[in-house]
Amino acid sequence: MKNWFSNKYQEAKQSFQRIFKSYLLELITSIAFALSFIITNIFFEKWQETYIDNFYFCFPICFGIIYSINLFTQNTKQRYLYYISFLIIPLIYLLKIDMSERMFIALITTILLIYIAKKRKENIYFVSTIIQSLTSIAISIILASICIGLLYSILESIKYIFEIELVHRTFEKIFFGFSYMVVFPIIFLIFDTKTERKILGDKLDTILIKYILTPAFYIFGIILYVYFAKILISFSLPQGVVSATAIGFLMLGLVIKTATDSYEKPFQKWFFPYFSYYSIPALIMLWIATMVRVLEYGLTIPRVYLLLSVIILTIWIIALLFKHSKKYYILSIITIIIISSFTFIPYIDAKSIEKYSQASRPISEKDKLEEAATINYLSNPMISFDISNYKQLINLIYNNSEDKDWHYSSDEKKIKIYNDKGDNVFKADNKVLLQEQIQRLGISIEKFKQIKDKEDYVKKNPNKFFIKDTPTMTIVFSNINFKNNLKDEISFHVDYILIK
């Protein structure tokens, strides 16, 4: 037992020494992000909200790209690229990757980039290398979460044993920054660089592929081809909803096909070696369904990504027809180029394409009615509010019939606020109140109607749109909901009011 502990200690010590020696810039990046996150959130919260906002969520992307550049340039003449790779951080900051499809795509691209950087170009290593990175990420997240749990336990023990009053919010920021921006990357580097799996074939892999993914694939296939037979008989066009089923079927097929390429014996040799041929009808149906939606309604952000998904799937499926030992490596590079170009390059990104497409498309009466009937659910993004000039902050309870608490009632017509004596202290017509909020933004009602992304627009002016000032109080709305016609289904929700 003593020798076992000694060996494990030596292994851990060697792993840490190797990490600090070979991945120094990654560690500096992690510590810099952690310190910046902790300091700005504790001491400069307003500055952080204004200038940094969601950028800290981009830490895995910055870290992953720097790590990839390190792997790319090891033992090469281009090693200097690693030493200046920290410049990727301001570049990603300028790209303003918020919590949306752009963040999701950036994370997928980063994982594919790590696979490419490992230079395991043979097809048999494709899935195993990606699984290794995903496993390293999962283990690191679990252990970092355990770390934050242990830190909380220590904090609570100190609090109760020594009877000390501690500001939990401050320690939350410190624990989060340390656990997920220092502990997580170190553990990831240890696991992702320690050993490399050559091929699949473990029991877990076999169970996942043979008994979970493959049955799901066949179920998707049966549903899809029964529907395909139905539209052939009825001579109708495939519905837009078939796109999700077709993409699920084709992606599952690709995952199983690429994963089982490393098996010693062909997996289900009657089907998967010929997957490209069997998938042609599904691919045709997917193209028709996609183009019908695009031609009828124009390109929107979801339809741009749907079209990109169809193009990428088509390239992968056609590539399976050719025998090339490094095709998955090349296909991964092509995928990164296509999806990144239409996500991060200005003027050809998905948002710009939507803008050009919708601006040039004639709007029918049906579209106008649908647009007018669209409901907006706008939430107040403000985390903090300056209450220094107010006497009292009061939380409101929704539809409380008792007189002892401050409360409010809200329906599609009016909003009313009552004090703790049951007296009505504020009343407003919802249509008039909504018009006032729009006017506070400094634009006309008609111009506000024409704004496509109203949520994004009001996020830039939360202290105008979500505030109602009266002589005695300031009302802070938590949600404002309404149809695009600005006449129906208007409702206001209040978290708190500030008494002057």
JSON list of C-alpha atoms in Angstrom, two decimals, residues 126 250-251 254 257-258 275-277 279-280 283-284 286-287 306-324 326-342:
[
{"chain": "A", "resi": 126, "resn": "PHE", "atom": "CA", "xyz": [-10.63, 10.09, -35.73]},
{"chain": "A", "resi": 250, "resn": "LEU", "atom": "CA", "xyz": [-27.44, 11.09, -41.26]},
{"chain": "A", "resi": 251, "resn": "MET", "atom": "CA", "xyz": [-25.38, 12.31, -38.29]},
{"chain": "A", "resi": 254, "resn": "LEU", "atom": "CA", "xyz": [-21.75, 9.16, -39.80]},
{"chain": "A", "resi": 257, "resn": "LYS", "atom": "CA", "xyz": [-19.53, 4.64, -39.60]},
{"chain": "A", "resi": 258, "resn": "THR", "atom": "CA", "xyz": [-16.50, 6.71, -38.55]},
{"chain": "A", "resi": 275, "resn": "PHE", "atom": "CA", "xyz": [-23.92, 3.81, -45.83]},
{"chain": "A", "resi": 276, "resn": "SER", "atom": "CA", "xyz": [-23.30, 6.56, -48.42]},
{"chain": "A", "resi": 277, "resn": "TYR", "atom": "CA", "xyz": [-25.55, 4.79, -50.95]},
{"chain": "A", "resi": 279, "resn": "SER", "atom": "CA", "xyz": [-28.27, 7.74, -47.29]},
{"chain": "A", "resi": 280, "resn": "ILE", "atom": "CA", "xyz": [-28.80, 9.29, -50.76]},
{"chain": "A", "resi": 283, "resn": "LEU", "atom": "CA", "xyz": [-29.98, 13.47, -48.36]},
{"chain": "A", "resi": 284, "resn": "ILE", "atom": "CA", "xyz": [-32.17, 14.36, -51.36]},
{"chain": "A", "resi": 286, "resn": "LEU", "atom": "CA", "xyz": [-33.20, 16.95, -46.74]},
{"chain": "A", "resi": 287, "resn": "TRP", "atom": "CA", "xyz": [-32.07, 19.20, -49.59]},
{"chain": "A", "resi": 306, "resn": "LEU", "atom": "CA", "xyz": [-29.54, 24.43, -41.43]},
{"chain": "A", "resi": 307, "resn": "LEU", "atom": "CA", "xyz": [-28.19, 25.01, -44.95]},
{"chain": "A", "resi": 308, "resn": "LEU", "atom": "CA", "xyz": [-24.58, 24.85, -43.71]},
{"chain": "A", "resi": 309, "resn": "SER", "atom": "CA", "xyz": [-25.37, 21.59, -41.87]},
{"chain": "A", "resi": 310, "resn": "VAL", "atom": "CA", "xyz": [-26.81, 20.11, -45.09]},
{"chain": "A", "resi": 311, "resn": "ILE", "atom": "CA", "xyz": [-23.76, 21.20, -47.11]},
{"chain": "A", "resi": 312, "resn": "ILE", "atom": "CA", "xyz": [-21.32, 19.76, -44.53]},
{"chain": "A", "resi": 313, "resn": "LEU", "atom": "CA", "xyz": [-23.27, 16.47, -44.25]},
{"chain": "A", "resi": 314, "resn": "THR", "atom": "CA", "xyz": [-23.29, 16.17, -48.05]},
{"chain": "A", "resi": 315, "resn": "ILE", "atom": "CA", "xyz": [-19.51, 16.69, -48.25]},
{"chain": "A", "resi": 316, "resn": "TRP", "atom": "CA", "xyz": [-18.91, 14.04, -45.54]},
{"chain": "A", "resi": 317, "resn": "ILE", "atom": "CA", "xyz": [-21.26, 11.47, -47.11]},
{"chain": "A", "resi": 318, "resn": "ILE", "atom": "CA", "xyz": [-19.80, 11.94, -50.60]},
{"chain": "A", "resi": 319, "resn": "ALA", "atom": "CA", "xyz": [-16.27, 11.65, -49.12]},
{"chain": "A", "resi": 320, "resn": "LEU", "atom": "CA", "xyz": [-17.17, 8.23, -47.66]},
{"chain": "A", "resi": 321, "resn": "LEU", "atom": "CA", "xyz": [-17.45, 6.92, -51.22]},
{"chain": "A", "resi": 322, "resn": "PHE", "atom": "CA", "xyz": [-13.69, 7.37, -51.67]},
{"chain": "A", "resi": 323, "resn": "LYS", "atom": "CA", "xyz": [-10.98, 5.33, -49.97]},
{"chain": "A", "resi": 324, "resn": "HIS", "atom": "CA", "xyz": [-8.53, 7.77, -48.44]},
{"chain": "A", "resi": 326, "resn": "LYS", "atom": "CA", "xyz": [-6.69, 10.71, -44.08]},
{"chain": "A", "resi": 327, "resn": "LYS", "atom": "CA", "xyz": [-10.14, 11.85, -45.24]},
{"chain": "A", "resi": 328, "resn": "TYR", "atom": "CA", "xyz": [-11.61, 12.46, -41.74]},
{"chain": "A", "resi": 329, "resn": "TYR", "atom": "CA", "xyz": [-8.69, 14.72, -40.89]},
{"chain": "A", "resi": 330, "resn": "ILE", "atom": "CA", "xyz": [-9.19, 16.72, -44.11]},
{"chain": "A", "resi": 331, "resn": "LEU", "atom": "CA", "xyz": [-12.98, 16.77, -43.66]},
{"chain": "A", "resi": 332, "resn": "SER", "atom": "CA", "xyz": [-12.57, 18.18, -40.15]},
{"chain": "A", "resi": 333, "resn": "ILE", "atom": "CA", "xyz": [-10.48, 21.05, -41.55]},
{"chain": "A", "resi": 334, "resn": "ILE", "atom": "CA", "xyz": [-13.10, 21.73, -44.25]},
{"chain": "A", "resi": 335, "resn": "THR", "atom": "CA", "xyz": [-15.88, 21.69, -41.60]},
{"chain": "A", "resi": 336, "resn": "ILE", "atom": "CA", "xyz": [-14.04, 24.22, -39.42]},
{"chain": "A", "resi": 337, "resn": "ILE", "atom": "CA", "xyz": [-13.42, 26.54, -42.41]},
{"chain": "A", "resi": 338, "resn": "ILE", "atom": "CA", "xyz": [-17.05, 26.45, -43.60]},
{"chain": "A", "resi": 339, "resn": "ILE", "atom": "CA", "xyz": [-18.79, 26.82, -40.27]},
{"chain": "A", "resi": 340, "resn": "SER", "atom": "CA", "xyz": [-16.35, 29.42, -38.87]},
{"chain": "A", "resi": 341, "resn": "SER", "atom": "CA", "xyz": [-16.44, 31.55, -42.03]},
{"chain": "A", "resi": 342, "resn": "PHE", "atom": "CA", "xyz": [-20.23, 31.94, -41.88]}
]
